[in-house]
PDB file of C-alpha atoms and ligand atoms in Angstrom:
ATOM      1  CA  MET A   1      -0.005   0.025  -0.004  1.00 55.00           C
ATOM      2  CA  THR A   2       1.452   3.360  -0.987  1.00 70.00           C
ATOM      3  CA  GLU A   3      -0.846   5.975   0.377  1.00 78.00           C
ATOM      4  CA  THR A   4      -0.002   9.103   2.284  1.00 79.00           C
ATOM      5  CA  ASN A   5      -2.722  11.163   3.889  1.00 72.00           C
ATOM      6  CA  THR A   6      -1.965  14.830   4.059  1.00 74.00           C
ATOM      7  CA  ALA A   7      -3.424  18.316   4.092  1.00 75.00           C
ATOM      8  CA  THR A   8      -6.520  18.264   6.185  1.00 86.00           C
ATOM      9  CA  VAL A   9      -8.970  20.721   4.688  1.00 86.00           C
ATOM     10  CA  SER A  10     -10.591  23.046   7.191  1.00 82.00           C
ATOM     11  CA  THR A  11     -11.013  26.312   5.310  1.00 89.00           C
ATOM     12  CA  PHE A  12     -13.921  26.665   2.943  1.00 91.00           C
ATOM     13  CA  PRO A  13     -15.221  29.220   0.453  1.00 91.00           C
ATOM     14  CA  ALA A  14     -16.922  32.448   1.392  1.00 81.00           C
ATOM     15  CA  GLY A  15     -15.664  32.222   4.957  1.00 85.00           C
ATOM     16  CA  CYS A  16     -17.852  29.182   5.745  1.00 95.00           C
ATOM     17  CA  ARG A  17     -16.947  27.425   8.975  1.00 96.00           C
ATOM     18  CA  SER A  18     -18.155  23.925   8.102  1.00 97.00           C
ATOM     19  CA  VAL A  19     -19.608  21.818   5.268  1.00 98.00           C
ATOM     20  CA  LEU A  20     -22.927  19.903   5.053  1.00 98.00           C
ATOM     21  CA  CYS A  21     -23.166  17.193   2.421  1.00 98.00           C
ATOM     22  CA  LEU A  22     -26.611  15.528   2.378  1.00 97.00           C
ATOM     23  CA  THR A  23     -25.741  12.599   0.134  1.00 98.00           C
ATOM     24  CA  PHE A  24     -28.059   9.774  -0.989  1.00 98.00           C
ATOM     25  CA  ASP A  25     -27.356   6.124  -1.871  1.00 98.00           C
ATOM     26  CA  LEU A  26     -29.931   4.906  -4.357  1.00 98.00           C
ATOM     27  CA  ASP A  27     -29.658   1.182  -3.628  1.00 97.00           C
ATOM     28  CA  ALA A  28     -33.202   0.219  -4.721  1.00 96.00           C
ATOM     29  CA  GLU A  29     -33.673  -3.544  -4.851  1.00 95.00           C
ATOM     30  CA  THR A  30     -29.910  -4.183  -4.522  1.00 96.00           C
ATOM     31  CA  MET A  31     -30.129  -3.195  -0.866  1.00 94.00           C
ATOM     32  CA  TRP A  32     -32.021  -6.459  -0.390  1.00 92.00           C
ATOM     33  CA  THR A  33     -30.590  -8.779  -3.037  1.00 93.00           C
ATOM     34  CA  SER A  34     -27.025  -8.010  -1.909  1.00 92.00           C
ATOM     35  CA  LYS A  35     -27.856  -9.097   1.615  1.00 89.00           C
ATOM     36  CA  ASP A  36     -29.497 -12.393   0.533  1.00 89.00           C
ATOM     37  CA  PRO A  37     -29.715 -13.561  -3.110  1.00 92.00           C
ATOM     38  CA  ASP A  38     -32.984 -15.380  -2.193  1.00 91.00           C
ATOM     39  CA  ASN A  39     -34.612 -11.967  -1.783  1.00 92.00           C
ATOM     40  CA  ALA A  40     -34.704 -11.818  -5.589  1.00 93.00           C
ATOM     41  CA  THR A  41     -37.627 -14.234  -5.364  1.00 94.00           C
ATOM     42  CA  ARG A  42     -39.461 -12.299  -2.614  1.00 92.00           C
ATOM     43  CA  PRO A  43     -41.610  -9.667  -4.339  1.00 94.00           C
ATOM     44  CA  ALA A  44     -42.689  -7.934  -1.134  1.00 92.00           C
ATOM     45  CA  VAL A  45     -39.102  -7.592   0.026  1.00 90.00           C
ATOM     46  CA  LEU A  46     -38.150  -6.146  -3.396  1.00 93.00           C
ATOM     47  CA  SER A  47     -41.034  -3.680  -3.237  1.00 94.00           C
ATOM     48  CA  SER A  48     -39.119  -1.726  -0.549  1.00 92.00           C
ATOM     49  CA  GLY A  49     -36.441  -1.248  -3.161  1.00 94.00           C
ATOM     50  CA  ARG A  50     -38.988   0.031  -5.662  1.00 96.00           C
ATOM     51  CA  TYR A  51     -40.151   2.617  -3.125  1.00 97.00           C
ATOM     52  CA  ASP A  52     -36.554   3.868  -3.282  1.00 97.00           C
ATOM     53  CA  VAL A  53     -36.848   4.844  -6.958  1.00 97.00           C
ATOM     54  CA  GLY A  54     -40.573   5.709  -6.773  1.00 97.00           C
ATOM     55  CA  PRO A  55     -42.275   7.637  -3.953  1.00 97.00           C
ATOM     56  CA  GLY A  56     -39.086   7.819  -1.829  1.00 97.00           C
ATOM     57  CA  LEU A  57     -37.116   9.523  -4.557  1.00 98.00           C
ATOM     58  CA  ASP A  58     -40.013  11.843  -5.459  1.00 96.00           C
ATOM     59  CA  LEU A  59     -40.292  13.055  -1.836  1.00 96.00           C
ATOM     60  CA  VAL A  60     -36.579  13.528  -1.499  1.00 97.00           C
ATOM     61  CA  LEU A  61     -36.295  15.436  -4.772  1.00 98.00           C
ATOM     62  CA  GLN A  62     -39.202  17.618  -3.791  1.00 97.00           C
ATOM     63  CA  THR A  63     -37.598  18.403  -0.452  1.00 96.00           C
ATOM     64  CA  LEU A  64     -34.238  19.233  -2.022  1.00 97.00           C
ATOM     65  CA  ALA A  65     -35.873  21.426  -4.699  1.00 98.00           C
ATOM     66  CA  SER A  66     -37.914  23.304  -2.119  1.00 97.00           C
ATOM     67  CA  ARG A  67     -34.559  24.171  -0.375  1.00 96.00           C
ATOM     68  CA  GLY A  68     -32.750  24.957  -3.590  1.00 96.00           C
ATOM     69  CA  LEU A  69     -30.162  22.299  -2.754  1.00 97.00           C
ATOM     70  CA  ARG A  70     -28.068  20.331  -5.244  1.00 98.00           C
ATOM     71  CA  THR A  71     -26.350  17.250  -3.876  1.00 98.00           C
ATOM     72  CA  THR A  72     -24.819  13.891  -4.767  1.00 98.00           C
ATOM     73  CA  PHE A  73     -26.522  10.544  -5.442  1.00 98.00           C
ATOM     74  CA  PHE A  74     -24.464   7.378  -5.313  1.00 98.00           C
ATOM     75  CA  VAL A  75     -26.062   4.805  -7.657  1.00 98.00           C
ATOM     76  CA  PRO A  76     -25.159   1.130  -8.287  1.00 98.00           C
ATOM     77  CA  THR A  77     -24.879   0.501 -12.016  1.00 98.00           C
ATOM     78  CA  LEU A  78     -27.461  -2.246 -11.820  1.00 98.00           C
ATOM     79  CA  VAL A  79     -29.884   0.243 -10.369  1.00 98.00           C
ATOM     80  CA  ALA A  80     -28.971   2.885 -12.940  1.00 98.00           C
ATOM     81  CA  ALA A  81     -29.566   0.314 -15.761  1.00 98.00           C
ATOM     82  CA  THR A  82     -32.821  -0.966 -14.290  1.00 97.00           C
ATOM     83  CA  HIS A  83     -34.251   2.441 -13.326  1.00 98.00           C
ATOM     84  CA  GLN A  84     -32.978   4.777 -16.004  1.00 97.00           C
ATOM     85  CA  ASP A  85     -35.899   7.159 -15.465  1.00 97.00           C
ATOM     86  CA  ALA A  86     -34.844   7.675 -11.827  1.00 98.00           C
ATOM     87  CA  VAL A  87     -31.303   8.555 -12.893  1.00 98.00           C
ATOM     88  CA  ARG A  88     -32.724  10.953 -15.450  1.00 98.00           C
ATOM     89  CA  ARG A  89     -34.869  12.699 -12.826  1.00 98.00           C
ATOM     90  CA  ILE A  90     -31.830  13.096 -10.538  1.00 98.00           C
ATOM     91  CA  VAL A  91     -29.606  14.476 -13.324  1.00 98.00           C
ATOM     92  CA  ASP A  92     -32.338  16.768 -14.653  1.00 97.00           C
ATOM     93  CA  ALA A  93     -32.747  18.227 -11.170  1.00 98.00           C
ATOM     94  CA  GLY A  94     -29.074  19.259 -11.267  1.00 98.00           C
ATOM     95  CA  HIS A  95     -27.683  16.665  -8.815  1.00 98.00           C
ATOM     96  CA  GLU A  96     -24.411  14.797  -9.157  1.00 98.00           C
ATOM     97  CA  ILE A  97     -24.265  11.061  -9.923  1.00 98.00           C
ATOM     98  CA  ALA A  98     -21.439   9.000  -8.420  1.00 98.00           C
ATOM     99  CA  MET A  99     -20.405   5.358  -8.201  1.00 98.00           C
ATOM    100  CA  HIS A 100     -21.777   2.904  -5.661  1.00 98.00           C
ATOM    101  CA  GLY A 101     -20.704  -0.453  -7.030  1.00 97.00           C
ATOM    102  CA  ASP A 102     -22.471  -2.631  -9.498  1.00 96.00           C
ATOM    103  CA  ASP A 103     -24.995  -4.933  -7.714  1.00 96.00           C
ATOM    104  CA  HIS A 104     -24.128  -3.503  -4.308  1.00 95.00           C
ATOM    105  CA  THR A 105     -21.897  -6.401  -3.251  1.00 91.00           C
ATOM    106  CA  PRO A 106     -18.694  -5.382  -1.473  1.00 84.00           C
ATOM    107  CA  LEU A 107     -15.229  -5.367  -3.141  1.00 79.00           C
ATOM    108  CA  ARG A 108     -13.464  -7.675  -0.721  1.00 77.00           C
ATOM    109  CA  ASP A 109     -11.682 -10.793  -1.951  1.00 75.00           C
ATOM    110  CA  ARG A 110     -10.960  -9.303  -5.357  1.00 82.00           C
ATOM    111  CA  ALA A 111      -7.371  -9.155  -6.595  1.00 89.00           C
ATOM    112  CA  ARG A 112      -6.100  -5.648  -7.426  1.00 91.00           C
ATOM    113  CA  SER A 113      -6.302  -6.148 -11.160  1.00 93.00           C
ATOM    114  CA  ALA A 114      -9.891  -7.497 -10.860  1.00 94.00           C
ATOM    115  CA  GLU A 115     -10.873  -4.551  -8.662  1.00 95.00           C
ATOM    116  CA  ALA A 116      -9.396  -2.075 -11.183  1.00 96.00           C
ATOM    117  CA  THR A 117     -11.313  -3.743 -14.006  1.00 96.00           C
ATOM    118  CA  HIS A 118     -14.463  -3.686 -11.900  1.00 96.00           C
ATOM    119  CA  ILE A 119     -14.253   0.013 -11.002  1.00 97.00           C
ATOM    120  CA  ARG A 120     -13.299   1.028 -14.544  1.00 97.00           C
ATOM    121  CA  GLY A 121     -16.286  -0.943 -15.801  1.00 97.00           C
ATOM    122  CA  ILE A 122     -18.808   0.701 -13.452  1.00 97.00           C
ATOM    123  CA  LYS A 123     -17.392   4.131 -14.142  1.00 98.00           C
ATOM    124  CA  ASP A 124     -17.780   3.701 -17.917  1.00 98.00           C
ATOM    125  CA  LYS A 125     -21.238   2.172 -17.559  1.00 98.00           C
ATOM    126  CA  LEU A 126     -22.543   4.842 -15.152  1.00 98.00           C
ATOM    127  CA  GLU A 127     -21.228   7.651 -17.274  1.00 98.00           C
ATOM    128  CA  ASP A 128     -22.913   6.128 -20.275  1.00 98.00           C
ATOM    129  CA  LEU A 129     -26.223   5.657 -18.481  1.00 97.00           C
ATOM    130  CA  ALA A 130     -26.262   9.036 -16.706  1.00 97.00           C
ATOM    131  CA  GLN A 131     -24.702  10.899 -19.643  1.00 97.00           C
ATOM    132  CA  THR A 132     -22.515  12.832 -17.227  1.00 96.00           C
ATOM    133  CA  LYS A 133     -18.950  12.660 -15.914  1.00 96.00           C
ATOM    134  CA  VAL A 134     -18.518  10.565 -12.772  1.00 98.00           C
ATOM    135  CA  ASP A 135     -15.922  11.848 -10.282  1.00 98.00           C
ATOM    136  CA  GLY A 136     -16.329   9.872  -7.105  1.00 98.00           C
ATOM    137  CA  TYR A 137     -16.930   6.578  -5.454  1.00 98.00           C
ATOM    138  CA  ARG A 138     -18.610   5.216  -2.327  1.00 98.00           C
ATOM    139  CA  ALA A 139     -18.351   1.448  -1.863  1.00 97.00           C
ATOM    140  CA  PRO A 140     -21.355  -0.581  -0.808  1.00 96.00           C
ATOM    141  CA  LEU A 141     -21.203  -0.543   3.051  1.00 94.00           C
ATOM    142  CA  TYR A 142     -18.075   1.663   2.704  1.00 95.00           C
ATOM    143  CA  ASP A 143     -16.219  -1.600   2.271  1.00 94.00           C
ATOM    144  CA  VAL A 144     -13.121  -0.584   0.246  1.00 95.00           C
ATOM    145  CA  THR A 145      -9.791  -2.401  -0.092  1.00 94.00           C
ATOM    146  CA  GLU A 146      -6.302  -1.034   0.405  1.00 93.00           C
ATOM    147  CA  HIS A 147      -6.080  -0.537  -3.391  1.00 94.00           C
ATOM    148  CA  THR A 148      -9.307   1.318  -3.996  1.00 96.00           C
ATOM    149  CA  ARG A 149      -8.159   4.875  -3.705  1.00 97.00           C
ATOM    150  CA  THR A 150      -5.070   4.279  -5.892  1.00 96.00           C
ATOM    151  CA  ILE A 151      -7.339   2.766  -8.564  1.00 97.00           C
ATOM    152  CA  LEU A 152      -9.722   5.744  -8.302  1.00 98.00           C
ATOM    153  CA  ALA A 153      -6.835   8.156  -8.726  1.00 97.00           C
ATOM    154  CA  GLU A 154      -5.589   6.272 -11.765  1.00 97.00           C
ATOM    155  CA  LEU A 155      -9.082   6.671 -13.285  1.00 97.00           C
ATOM    156  CA  ASP A 156      -8.940  10.428 -12.730  1.00 97.00           C
ATOM    157  CA  CYS A 157     -11.570  10.321 -10.046  1.00 98.00           C
ATOM    158  CA  THR A 158     -11.369  13.247  -7.581  1.00 98.00           C
ATOM    159  CA  TYR A 159     -12.710  11.663  -4.470  1.00 98.00           C
ATOM    160  CA  SER A 160     -13.556   8.668  -2.330  1.00 98.00           C
ATOM    161  CA  SER A 161     -16.207   8.870   0.454  1.00 98.00           C
ATOM    162  CA  ASN A 162     -15.689   5.754   2.550  1.00 98.00           C
ATOM    163  CA  TYR A 163     -13.286   6.287   5.455  1.00 98.00           C
ATOM    164  CA  MET A 164     -14.152   7.170   9.090  1.00 97.00           C
ATOM    165  CA  ASP A 165     -10.739   8.443  10.178  1.00 95.00           C
ATOM    166  CA  SER A 166     -11.444  12.178  10.172  1.00 96.00           C
ATOM    167  CA  VAL A 167     -14.152  14.848  10.413  1.00 96.00           C
ATOM    168  CA  HIS A 168     -12.369  16.912   7.778  1.00 96.00           C
ATOM    169  CA  PRO A 169     -11.912  16.291   4.037  1.00 96.00           C
ATOM    170  CA  TYR A 170      -8.292  15.394   3.444  1.00 95.00           C
ATOM    171  CA  LEU A 171      -5.947  14.677   0.528  1.00 95.00           C
ATOM    172  CA  VAL A 172      -4.661  11.203  -0.236  1.00 95.00           C
ATOM    173  CA  HIS A 173      -1.453  10.867  -2.253  1.00 93.00           C
ATOM    174  CA  THR A 174      -1.339   7.475  -3.993  1.00 93.00           C
ATOM    175  CA  CYS A 175       1.013   6.073  -6.626  1.00 92.00           C
ATOM    176  CA  GLY A 176      -1.889   6.683  -9.020  1.00 89.00           C
ATOM    177  CA  GLY A 177      -2.247  10.376  -8.184  1.00 93.00           C
ATOM    178  CA  VAL A 178      -3.965  12.588  -5.637  1.00 94.00           C
ATOM    179  CA  LEU A 179      -7.600  12.530  -4.593  1.00 96.00           C
ATOM    180  CA  ALA A 180      -9.735  13.759  -1.760  1.00 97.00           C
ATOM    181  CA  GLU A 181     -11.295  11.617   0.925  1.00 97.00           C
ATOM    182  CA  ILE A 182     -14.640  12.996   2.162  1.00 98.00           C
ATOM    183  CA  PRO A 183     -15.177  11.081   5.361  1.00 98.00           C
ATOM    184  CA  VAL A 184     -18.400   9.443   6.557  1.00 98.00           C
ATOM    185  CA  HIS A 185     -19.581   7.820   9.748  1.00 97.00           C
ATOM    186  CA  TRP A 186     -22.410   5.406  10.631  1.00 96.00           C
ATOM    187  CA  ILE A 187     -23.881   7.931  13.072  1.00 96.00           C
ATOM    188  CA  LEU A 188     -24.837  10.154  10.100  1.00 98.00           C
ATOM    189  CA  ASP A 189     -26.091   7.184   8.025  1.00 97.00           C
ATOM    190  CA  ASP A 190     -29.868   6.598   8.183  1.00 95.00           C
ATOM    191  CA  GLY A 191     -29.325   2.807   7.853  1.00 93.00           C
ATOM    192  CA  PRO A 192     -28.434   2.000  11.450  1.00 91.00           C
ATOM    193  CA  HIS A 193     -31.351   4.021  12.723  1.00 90.00           C
ATOM    194  CA  MET A 194     -34.104   3.237  10.235  1.00 90.00           C
ATOM    195  CA  LEU A 195     -33.316  -0.038   8.406  1.00 88.00           C
ATOM    196  CA  PHE A 196     -35.395  -2.982   9.406  1.00 83.00           C
ATOM    197  CA  SER A 197     -35.931  -6.419   7.931  1.00 79.00           C
ATOM    198  CA  SER A 198     -37.851  -9.383   9.265  1.00 74.00           C
ATOM    199  CA  SER A 199     -34.698 -11.532   9.265  1.00 72.00           C
ATOM    200  CA  PRO A 200     -31.015 -10.974  10.050  1.00 67.00           C
ATOM    201  CA  PRO A 201     -28.724  -9.116   9.456  1.00 69.00           C
ATOM    202  CA  ASN A 202     -30.936  -6.006   9.807  1.00 67.00           C
ATOM    203  CA  HIS A 203     -33.459  -7.289  12.348  1.00 65.00           C
ATOM    204  CA  ARG A 204     -33.422  -4.137  14.448  1.00 73.00           C
ATOM    205  CA  GLN A 205     -35.736  -1.832  16.325  1.00 78.00           C
ATOM    206  CA  PHE A 206     -36.577   1.479  14.685  1.00 84.00           C
ATOM    207  CA  ILE A 207     -35.156   4.617  16.261  1.00 89.00           C
ATOM    208  CA  THR A 208     -37.706   7.444  16.580  1.00 93.00           C
ATOM    209  CA  ASN A 209     -37.453  10.728  14.649  1.00 94.00           C
ATOM    210  CA  SER A 210     -36.821  12.525  17.989  1.00 95.00           C
ATOM    211  CA  GLN A 211     -33.869  10.354  18.812  1.00 95.00           C
ATOM    212  CA  VAL A 212     -32.423  10.680  15.341  1.00 96.00           C
ATOM    213  CA  THR A 213     -32.889  14.444  15.408  1.00 96.00           C
ATOM    214  CA  GLU A 214     -31.124  14.662  18.708  1.00 96.00           C
ATOM    215  CA  MET A 215     -28.150  12.592  17.436  1.00 97.00           C
ATOM    216  CA  TRP A 216     -27.848  14.342  14.093  1.00 97.00           C
ATOM    217  CA  THR A 217     -28.255  17.857  15.532  1.00 97.00           C
ATOM    218  CA  ALA A 218     -25.608  17.251  18.163  1.00 98.00           C
ATOM    219  CA  GLU A 219     -23.207  15.841  15.565  1.00 98.00           C
ATOM    220  CA  LEU A 220     -23.855  18.751  13.236  1.00 98.00           C
ATOM    221  CA  HIS A 221     -23.131  21.304  15.923  1.00 98.00           C
ATOM    222  CA  ALA A 222     -19.960  19.522  17.042  1.00 98.00           C
ATOM    223  CA  ILE A 223     -18.616  19.176  13.487  1.00 98.00           C
ATOM    224  CA  HIS A 224     -19.385  22.869  12.847  1.00 97.00           C
ATOM    225  CA  GLU A 225     -17.387  23.739  15.939  1.00 97.00           C
ATOM    226  CA  LEU A 226     -14.413  21.676  14.584  1.00 96.00           C
ATOM    227  CA  ARG A 227     -14.690  23.226  11.063  1.00 96.00           C
ATOM    228  CA  GLY A 228     -15.343  19.855   9.548  1.00 97.00           C
ATOM    229  CA  VAL A 229     -17.696  18.175   7.107  1.00 97.00           C
ATOM    230  CA  ALA A 230     -20.990  16.551   8.125  1.00 98.00           C
ATOM    231  CA  THR A 231     -21.471  13.865   5.458  1.00 98.00           C
ATOM    232  CA  PHE A 232     -24.952  12.361   5.716  1.00 98.00           C
ATOM    233  CA  THR A 233     -25.519   9.041   3.935  1.00 98.00           C
ATOM    234  CA  LEU A 234     -29.245   8.748   3.373  1.00 98.00           C
ATOM    235  CA  HIS A 235     -31.511   6.402   1.407  1.00 97.00           C
ATOM    236  CA  PRO A 236     -34.807   7.409  -0.190  1.00 97.00           C
ATOM    237  CA  GLN A 237     -36.372   4.086   0.903  1.00 96.00           C
ATOM    238  CA  LEU A 238     -35.499   4.956   4.553  1.00 95.00           C
ATOM    239  CA  VAL A 239     -35.442   8.704   5.075  1.00 95.00           C
ATOM    240  CA  GLY A 240     -38.011   9.119   2.234  1.00 95.00           C
ATOM    241  CA  ARG A 241     -40.814   7.582   4.334  1.00 94.00           C
ATOM    242  CA  PRO A 242     -43.549  10.204   4.741  1.00 93.00           C
ATOM    243  CA  SER A 243     -42.788  10.871   8.401  1.00 93.00           C
ATOM    244  CA  ARG A 244     -39.028  10.553   8.098  1.00 95.00           C
ATOM    245  CA  ARG A 245     -38.317  13.137   5.372  1.00 93.00           C
ATOM    246  CA  GLN A 246     -39.019  15.990   7.834  1.00 94.00           C
ATOM    247  CA  LEU A 247     -35.648  15.004   9.240  1.00 96.00           C
ATOM    248  CA  ILE A 248     -33.999  16.468   6.127  1.00 97.00           C
ATOM    249  CA  ASP A 249     -35.765  19.790   6.718  1.00 96.00           C
ATOM    250  CA  ARG A 250     -34.822  19.752  10.394  1.00 96.00           C
ATOM    251  CA  ILE A 251     -31.129  19.271   9.602  1.00 97.00           C
ATOM    252  CA  LEU A 252     -31.201  22.038   6.984  1.00 97.00           C
ATOM    253  CA  ASP A 253     -33.104  24.360   9.364  1.00 97.00           C
ATOM    254  CA  GLU A 254     -30.458  23.655  12.027  1.00 97.00           C
ATOM    255  CA  ALA A 255     -27.603  24.381   9.624  1.00 97.00           C
ATOM    256  CA  GLU A 256     -29.242  27.636   8.622  1.00 96.00           C
ATOM    257  CA  THR A 257     -29.458  28.558  12.287  1.00 96.00           C
ATOM    258  CA  LEU A 258     -25.739  27.868  12.710  1.00 96.00           C
ATOM    259  CA  GLY A 259     -24.895  29.959   9.652  1.00 94.00           C
ATOM    260  CA  GLU A 260     -21.608  29.926   7.754  1.00 96.00           C
ATOM    261  CA  VAL A 261     -22.314  26.428   6.394  1.00 97.00           C
ATOM    262  CA  TRP A 262     -21.335  25.499   2.832  1.00 97.00           C
ATOM    263  CA  TYR A 263     -23.493  23.010   0.876  1.00 97.00           C
ATOM    264  CA  PRO A 264     -21.415  21.737  -2.072  1.00 97.00           C
ATOM    265  CA  THR A 265     -21.834  18.546  -4.044  1.00 98.00           C
ATOM    266  CA  MET A 266     -19.144  16.023  -3.261  1.00 98.00           C
ATOM    267  CA  ALA A 267     -17.407  16.795  -6.546  1.00 98.00           C
ATOM    268  CA  GLU A 268     -17.351  20.498  -5.701  1.00 98.00           C
ATOM    269  CA  LEU A 269     -15.982  19.833  -2.269  1.00 97.00           C
ATOM    270  CA  ALA A 270     -13.295  17.551  -3.798  1.00 97.00           C
ATOM    271  CA  GLN A 271     -12.304  20.229  -6.303  1.00 97.00           C
ATOM    272  CA  HIS A 272     -11.968  22.695  -3.481  1.00 96.00           C
ATOM    273  CA  ALA A 273      -9.680  20.310  -1.578  1.00 95.00           C
ATOM    274  CA  LEU A 274      -7.550  19.524  -4.666  1.00 94.00           C
ATOM    275  CA  ARG A 275      -7.106  23.252  -5.434  1.00 91.00           C
ATOM    276  CA  GLN A 276      -5.284  23.554  -2.113  1.00 81.00           C
ATOM    277  CA  VAL A 277      -2.652  21.074  -3.487  1.00 68.00           C
ATOM    278  CA  GLN A 278      -2.211  23.083  -6.619  1.00 71.00           C
ATOM    279  CA  GLU A 279      -1.907  26.332  -4.670  1.00 76.00           C
ATOM    280  CA  ALA A 280       0.624  24.759  -2.290  1.00 67.00           C
ATOM    281  CA  GLY A 281       2.580  23.256  -5.214  1.00 60.00           C
TER     282      GLY A 281
HETATM  283 ZN1  LIG B   1     -25.702   1.271  -0.481  1.00 80.43          ZN
END
């Protein structure tokens, strides 16, 4: 492994103190088939995935439009190919499309060359389906390998959003080039709080909106204090439930109250981070 992490980014445009990235993973049916291939023969289980690209996506896009917010959607290529209309609606609304695997299965156990072929393939396919350039990658379940960021840099990607080792964007120098890491954490992912299935591995109790609001608001405030990035990982089939989507408004209301918060797409944030390398060099 030949990575060096450098240059934590803690200054942002227009004097903003922190960054809020409300990102979405559009897993659709692959959320379920990647957990258990037998789910492909369970229509009711798969229907949760169809809510993702139907009513869930509609409600999320309406909420984002009402706030004038453009953001980033990570889409598995299988979902993009199966639900091309959903991708079109996202792109037409001005949002960014980024990589989220093929059928939502993790990368582990692949040799480096096989992983490089895999990521090149999904990048080409997603760019073809979305008719837009793809700059970044979030692995299913954030499950990258030690080679992933080098491969992304070799493919001229500008960012990865998978690691949990910082609250600031930072630059990663690899033997394939430089890219930005835009860190995540499970606490700002709606999955642990809202994902339920009738069988393992997601046989959990739901967390109420009040509890989620309390957690997310506290995290947002603390990250703002540290001049970091609050990267939310949301799913239209979870946070797009009728009673859940108010959480998006609550977070945005809270950020407005804080003030001095920047709301870039992931690609815009990565460009900002990479410009710091150019200015330093
Ligand atoms: Zn996912």
